[in-house]
mmCIF file of C-alpha atoms in Angstrom:
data_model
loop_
_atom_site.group_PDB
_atom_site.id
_atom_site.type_symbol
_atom_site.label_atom_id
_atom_site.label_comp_id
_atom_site.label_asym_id
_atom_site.label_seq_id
_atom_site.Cartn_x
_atom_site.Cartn_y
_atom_site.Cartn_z
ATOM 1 C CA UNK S 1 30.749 1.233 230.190
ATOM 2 C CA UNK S 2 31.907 4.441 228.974
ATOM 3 C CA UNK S 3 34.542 4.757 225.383
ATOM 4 C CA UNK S 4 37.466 4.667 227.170
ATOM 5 C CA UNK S 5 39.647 6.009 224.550
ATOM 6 C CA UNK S 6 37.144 9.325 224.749
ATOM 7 C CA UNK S 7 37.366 9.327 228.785
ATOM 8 C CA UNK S 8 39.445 11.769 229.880
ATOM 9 C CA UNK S 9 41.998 11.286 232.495
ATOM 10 C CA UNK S 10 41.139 12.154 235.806
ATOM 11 C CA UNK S 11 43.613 11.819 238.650
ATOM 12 C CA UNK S 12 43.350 13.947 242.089
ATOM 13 C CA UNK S 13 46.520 14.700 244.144
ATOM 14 C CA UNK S 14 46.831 12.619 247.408
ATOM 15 C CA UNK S 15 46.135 15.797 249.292
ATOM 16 C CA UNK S 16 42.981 16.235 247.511
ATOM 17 C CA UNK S 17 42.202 13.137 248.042
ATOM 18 C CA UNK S 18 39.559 14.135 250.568
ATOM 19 C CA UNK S 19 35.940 12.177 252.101
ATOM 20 C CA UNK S 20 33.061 12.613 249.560
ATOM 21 C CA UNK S 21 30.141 12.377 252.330
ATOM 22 C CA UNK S 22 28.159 15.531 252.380
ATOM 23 C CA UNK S 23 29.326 17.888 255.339
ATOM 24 C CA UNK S 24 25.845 17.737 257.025
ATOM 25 C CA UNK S 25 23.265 15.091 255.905
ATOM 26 C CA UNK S 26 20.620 17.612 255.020
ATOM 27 C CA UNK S 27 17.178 17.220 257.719
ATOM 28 C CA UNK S 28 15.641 20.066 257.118
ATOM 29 C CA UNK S 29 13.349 21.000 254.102
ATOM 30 C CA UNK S 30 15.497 24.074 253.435
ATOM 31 C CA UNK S 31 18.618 22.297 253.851
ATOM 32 C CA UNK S 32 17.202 19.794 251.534
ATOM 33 C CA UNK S 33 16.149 21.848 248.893
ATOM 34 C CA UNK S 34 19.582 23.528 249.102
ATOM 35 C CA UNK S 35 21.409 20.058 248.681
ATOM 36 C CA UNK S 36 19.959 19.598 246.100
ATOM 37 C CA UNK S 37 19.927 23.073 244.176
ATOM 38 C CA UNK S 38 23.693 22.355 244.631
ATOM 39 C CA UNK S 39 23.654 19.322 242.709
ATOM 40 C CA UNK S 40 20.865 19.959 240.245
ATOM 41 C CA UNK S 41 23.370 23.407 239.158
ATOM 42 C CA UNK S 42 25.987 21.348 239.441
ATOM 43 C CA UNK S 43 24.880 19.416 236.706
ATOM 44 C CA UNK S 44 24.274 21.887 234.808
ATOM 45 C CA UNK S 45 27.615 23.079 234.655
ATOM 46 C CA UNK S 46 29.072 19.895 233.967
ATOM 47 C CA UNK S 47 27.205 20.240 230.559
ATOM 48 C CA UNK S 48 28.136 23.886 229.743
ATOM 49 C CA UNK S 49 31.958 23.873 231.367
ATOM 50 C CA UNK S 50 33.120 19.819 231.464
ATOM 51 C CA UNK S 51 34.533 18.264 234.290
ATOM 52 C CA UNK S 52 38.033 19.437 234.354
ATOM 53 C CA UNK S 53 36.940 23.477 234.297
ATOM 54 C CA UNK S 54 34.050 22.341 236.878
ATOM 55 C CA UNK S 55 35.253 23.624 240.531
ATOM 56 C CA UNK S 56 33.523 24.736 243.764
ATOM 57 C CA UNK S 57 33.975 28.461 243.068
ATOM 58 C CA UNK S 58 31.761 28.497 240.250
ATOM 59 C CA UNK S 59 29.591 26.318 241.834
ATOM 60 C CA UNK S 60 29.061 28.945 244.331
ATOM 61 C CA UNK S 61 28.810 31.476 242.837
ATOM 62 C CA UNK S 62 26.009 30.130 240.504
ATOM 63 C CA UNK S 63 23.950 28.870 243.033
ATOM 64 C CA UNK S 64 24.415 32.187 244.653
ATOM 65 C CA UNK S 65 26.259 31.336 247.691
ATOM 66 C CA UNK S 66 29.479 31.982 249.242
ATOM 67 C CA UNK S 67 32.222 29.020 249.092
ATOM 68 C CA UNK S 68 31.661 28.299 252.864
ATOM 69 C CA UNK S 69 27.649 27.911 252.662
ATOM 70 C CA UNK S 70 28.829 25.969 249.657
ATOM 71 C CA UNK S 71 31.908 23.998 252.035
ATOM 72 C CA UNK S 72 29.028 23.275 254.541
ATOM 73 C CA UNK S 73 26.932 20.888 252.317
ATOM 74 C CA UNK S 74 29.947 19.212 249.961
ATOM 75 C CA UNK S 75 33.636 19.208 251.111
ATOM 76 C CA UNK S 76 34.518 19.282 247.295
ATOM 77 C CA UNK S 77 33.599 18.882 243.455
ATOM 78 C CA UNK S 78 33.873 15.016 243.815
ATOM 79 C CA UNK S 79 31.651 14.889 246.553
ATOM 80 C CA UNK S 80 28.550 16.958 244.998
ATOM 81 C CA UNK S 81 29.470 14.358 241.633
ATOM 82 C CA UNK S 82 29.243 11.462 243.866
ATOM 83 C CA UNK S 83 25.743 12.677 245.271
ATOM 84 C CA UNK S 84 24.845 13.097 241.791
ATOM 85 C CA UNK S 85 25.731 9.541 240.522
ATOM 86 C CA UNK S 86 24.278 8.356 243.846
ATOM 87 C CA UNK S 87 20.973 10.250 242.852
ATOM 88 C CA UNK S 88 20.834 8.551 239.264
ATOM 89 C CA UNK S 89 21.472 5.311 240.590
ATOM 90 C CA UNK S 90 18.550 5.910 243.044
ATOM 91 C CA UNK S 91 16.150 6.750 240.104
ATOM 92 C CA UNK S 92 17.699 3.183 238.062
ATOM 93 C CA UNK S 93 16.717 1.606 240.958
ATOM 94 C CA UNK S 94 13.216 3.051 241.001
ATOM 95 C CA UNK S 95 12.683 2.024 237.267
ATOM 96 C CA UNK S 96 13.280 -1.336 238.187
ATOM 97 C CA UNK S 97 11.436 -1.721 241.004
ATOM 98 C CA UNK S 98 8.453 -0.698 239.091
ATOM 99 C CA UNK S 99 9.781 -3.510 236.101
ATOM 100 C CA UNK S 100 9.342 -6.247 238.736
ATOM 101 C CA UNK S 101 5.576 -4.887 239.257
ATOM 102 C CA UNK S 102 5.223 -5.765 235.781
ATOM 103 C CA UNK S 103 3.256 -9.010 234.825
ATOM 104 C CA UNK S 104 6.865 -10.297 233.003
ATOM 105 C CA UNK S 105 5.590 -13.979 232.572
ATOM 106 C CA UNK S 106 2.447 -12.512 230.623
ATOM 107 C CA UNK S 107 4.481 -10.108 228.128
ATOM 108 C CA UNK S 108 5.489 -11.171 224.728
ATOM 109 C CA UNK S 109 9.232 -10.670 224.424
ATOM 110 C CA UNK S 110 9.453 -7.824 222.243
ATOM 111 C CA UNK S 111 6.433 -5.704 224.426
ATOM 112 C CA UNK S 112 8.881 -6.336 227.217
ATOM 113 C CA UNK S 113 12.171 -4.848 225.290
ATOM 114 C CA UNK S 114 10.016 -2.071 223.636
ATOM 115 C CA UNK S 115 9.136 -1.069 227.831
ATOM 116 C CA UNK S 116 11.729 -2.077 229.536
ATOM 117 C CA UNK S 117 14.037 0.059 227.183
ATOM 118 C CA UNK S 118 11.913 2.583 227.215
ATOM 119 C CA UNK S 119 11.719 3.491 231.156
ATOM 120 C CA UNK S 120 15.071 2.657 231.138
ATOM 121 C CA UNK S 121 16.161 5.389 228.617
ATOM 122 C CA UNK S 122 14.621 8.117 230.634
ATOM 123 C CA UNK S 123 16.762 7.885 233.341
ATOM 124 C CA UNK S 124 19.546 8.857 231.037
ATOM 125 C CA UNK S 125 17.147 11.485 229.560
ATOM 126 C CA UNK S 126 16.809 12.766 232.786
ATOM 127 C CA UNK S 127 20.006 12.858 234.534
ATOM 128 C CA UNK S 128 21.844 16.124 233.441
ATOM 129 C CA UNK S 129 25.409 15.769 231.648
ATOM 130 C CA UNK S 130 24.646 11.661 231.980
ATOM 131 C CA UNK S 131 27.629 11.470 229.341
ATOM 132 C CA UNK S 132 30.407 13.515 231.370
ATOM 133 C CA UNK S 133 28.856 12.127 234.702
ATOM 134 C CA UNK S 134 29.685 8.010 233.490
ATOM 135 C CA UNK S 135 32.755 9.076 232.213
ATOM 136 C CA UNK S 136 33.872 10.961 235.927
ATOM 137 C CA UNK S 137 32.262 7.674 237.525
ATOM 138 C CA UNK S 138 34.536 5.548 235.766
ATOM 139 C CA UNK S 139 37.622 7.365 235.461
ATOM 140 C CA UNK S 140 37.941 9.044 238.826
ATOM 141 C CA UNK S 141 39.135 6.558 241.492
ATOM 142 C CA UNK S 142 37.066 7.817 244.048
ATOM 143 C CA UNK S 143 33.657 7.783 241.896
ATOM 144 C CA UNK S 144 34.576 4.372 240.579
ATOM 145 C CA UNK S 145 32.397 2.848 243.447
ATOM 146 C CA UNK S 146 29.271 4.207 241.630
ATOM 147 C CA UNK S 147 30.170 2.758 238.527
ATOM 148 C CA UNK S 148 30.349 -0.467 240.050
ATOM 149 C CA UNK S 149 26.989 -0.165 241.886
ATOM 150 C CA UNK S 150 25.522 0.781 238.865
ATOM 151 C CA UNK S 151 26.677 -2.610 237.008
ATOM 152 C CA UNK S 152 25.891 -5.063 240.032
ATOM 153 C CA UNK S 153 22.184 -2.952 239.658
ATOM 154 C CA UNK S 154 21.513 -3.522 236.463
ATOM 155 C CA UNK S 155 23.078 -7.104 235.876
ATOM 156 C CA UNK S 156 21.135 -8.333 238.999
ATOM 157 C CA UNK S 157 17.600 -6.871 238.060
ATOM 158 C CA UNK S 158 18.123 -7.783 234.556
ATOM 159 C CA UNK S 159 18.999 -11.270 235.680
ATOM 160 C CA UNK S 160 16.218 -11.758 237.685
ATOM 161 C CA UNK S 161 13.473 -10.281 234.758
ATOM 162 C CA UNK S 162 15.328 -13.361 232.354
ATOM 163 C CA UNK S 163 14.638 -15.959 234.978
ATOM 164 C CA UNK S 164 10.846 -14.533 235.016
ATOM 165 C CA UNK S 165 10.207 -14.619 231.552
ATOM 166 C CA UNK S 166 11.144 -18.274 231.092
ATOM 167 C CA UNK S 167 15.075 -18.211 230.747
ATOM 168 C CA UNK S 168 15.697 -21.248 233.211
ATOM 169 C CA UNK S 169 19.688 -20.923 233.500
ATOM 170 C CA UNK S 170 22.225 -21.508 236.289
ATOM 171 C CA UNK S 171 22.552 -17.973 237.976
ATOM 172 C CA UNK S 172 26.125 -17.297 236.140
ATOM 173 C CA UNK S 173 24.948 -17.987 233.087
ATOM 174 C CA UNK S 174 21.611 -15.604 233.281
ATOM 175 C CA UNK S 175 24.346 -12.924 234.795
ATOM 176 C CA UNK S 176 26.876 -13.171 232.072
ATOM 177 C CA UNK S 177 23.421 -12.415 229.484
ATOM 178 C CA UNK S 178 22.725 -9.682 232.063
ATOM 179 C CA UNK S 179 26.159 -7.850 231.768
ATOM 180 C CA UNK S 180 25.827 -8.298 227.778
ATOM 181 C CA UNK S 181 22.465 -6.460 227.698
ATOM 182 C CA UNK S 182 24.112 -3.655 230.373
ATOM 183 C CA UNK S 183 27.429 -3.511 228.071
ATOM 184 C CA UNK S 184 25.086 -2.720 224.983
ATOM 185 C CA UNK S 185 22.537 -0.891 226.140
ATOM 186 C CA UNK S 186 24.413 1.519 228.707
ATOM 187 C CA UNK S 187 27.035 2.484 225.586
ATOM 188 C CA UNK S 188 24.163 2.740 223.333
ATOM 189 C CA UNK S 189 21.661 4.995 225.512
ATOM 190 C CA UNK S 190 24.722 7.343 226.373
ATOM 191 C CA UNK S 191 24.866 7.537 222.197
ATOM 192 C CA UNK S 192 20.730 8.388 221.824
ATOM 193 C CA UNK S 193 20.582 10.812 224.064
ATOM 194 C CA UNK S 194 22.854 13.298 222.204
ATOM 195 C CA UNK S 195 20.728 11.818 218.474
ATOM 196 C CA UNK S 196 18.037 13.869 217.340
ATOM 197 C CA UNK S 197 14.149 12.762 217.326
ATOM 198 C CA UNK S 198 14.627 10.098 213.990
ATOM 199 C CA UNK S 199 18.222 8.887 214.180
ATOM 200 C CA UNK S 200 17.655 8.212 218.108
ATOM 201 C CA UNK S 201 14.495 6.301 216.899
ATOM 202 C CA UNK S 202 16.830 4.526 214.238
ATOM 203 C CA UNK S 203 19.314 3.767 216.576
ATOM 204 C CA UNK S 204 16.823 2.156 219.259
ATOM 205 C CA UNK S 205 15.065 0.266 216.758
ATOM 206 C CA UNK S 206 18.287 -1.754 215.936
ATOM 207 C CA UNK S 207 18.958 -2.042 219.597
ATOM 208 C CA UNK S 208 15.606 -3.752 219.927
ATOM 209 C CA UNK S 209 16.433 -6.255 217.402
ATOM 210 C CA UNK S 210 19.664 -6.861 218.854
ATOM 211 C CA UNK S 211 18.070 -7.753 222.089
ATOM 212 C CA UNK S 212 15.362 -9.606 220.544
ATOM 213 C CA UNK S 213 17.951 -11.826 218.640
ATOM 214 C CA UNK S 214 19.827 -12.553 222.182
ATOM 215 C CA UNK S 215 17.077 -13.407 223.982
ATOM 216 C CA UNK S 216 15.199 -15.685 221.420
ATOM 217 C CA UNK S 217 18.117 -17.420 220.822
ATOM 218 C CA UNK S 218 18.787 -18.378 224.390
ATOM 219 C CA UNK S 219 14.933 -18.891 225.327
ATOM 220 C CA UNK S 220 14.378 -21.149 222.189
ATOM 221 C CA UNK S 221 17.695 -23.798 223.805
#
């Protein structure tokens, strides 16, 4: 989860309070690619203006489009966020997918950390503003949905990859591990991506070790 003493405040007046489905569920490649100009500029923004100066005017106009073309994909800011976070959560999902293609039972415990952390990363890598886009998902109350998806996700997957590699507990137990690895690794990816090249590297490395540690301690009882 994000710092919350460095998330800011977010709060949206009951009239504002508005649905965040897209207008039109885009079927046509143009529509599509639209969509998702929207969002991918969206992001952008989010990373040059923050969240609080971010509105659909600018949005707009950046794309290039008047506020109703804009109105007929996205009702409001929230909504093109929420597509956003839904978006990310679609490529975490896709990561581990492909981690349950993996031969787990055949890895060596710290091959599988050096991977698994390593796909993992680049979602955050790729998602624009990740940093301002887990803080909105946790600290606007109509985003918050996301940031639960995202932690039933993770803990599930990652509960499922300890059971394969040999960590024979009762479900709870292999899901409280689960959230521990999310808690520490979610807080400390949203850290390397703003590190340059070596103290990213530096940070990573002790990451790894702190995962190792966990996970040979409960595999060797």
């Amino acid at each position: 989860m994000p710092n919350k003493s460095k998330t800011p405040k977010v709060t949206l007046e009951d009239s504002q309070k508005q649905d965040l489905a897209p207008r039109n569920e885009p079927v046509q490649s143009r529509s599509i690619r639209r969509s998702k100009q929207i969002i991918d500029v969206t992001g952008e923004l989010l990373e040059r203006v923050g969240l609080d100066d971010l509105n659909t005017i600018i949005i707009a106009k950046e794309v290039g489009i008047s506020i109703g073309s804009l109105y007929h994909y996205f009702p409001n800011k929230y909504a093109i966020l929420y597509a956003m976070g839904s978006r990310w959560l679609e490529s975490i999902d896709t990561v581990f997918n492909e981690v349950q293609k993996w031969p787990l039972e055949e890895l060596e415990v710290d091959d599988l950390i050096d991977k698994i952390l390593a796909i993992h990363l680049k979602t955050y890598k790729k998602q624009k503003a990740i940093l301002t886009l887990v803080q909105a998902m946790f600290s606007v109350k109509e985003l918050r949905e996301l940031d639960e998806k995202h932690d039933e996700l993770v803990i599930n997957q990652m509960s499922e990859v300890f059971k394969r590699i040999g960590l024979q507990r009762h479900i709870r137990e292999r899901e409280r591990i689960a959230r521990l690895y999310l808690e520490v690794t979610h807080s400390t990816f949203l850290v390397v991506v703003n590190q340059n090249e070596n103290r990213a590297k530096r940070t990573l490395n002790d990451l790894k070790r702190m995962i190792e540690s966990l996970l040979a301690h409960h595999l060797s009882n």
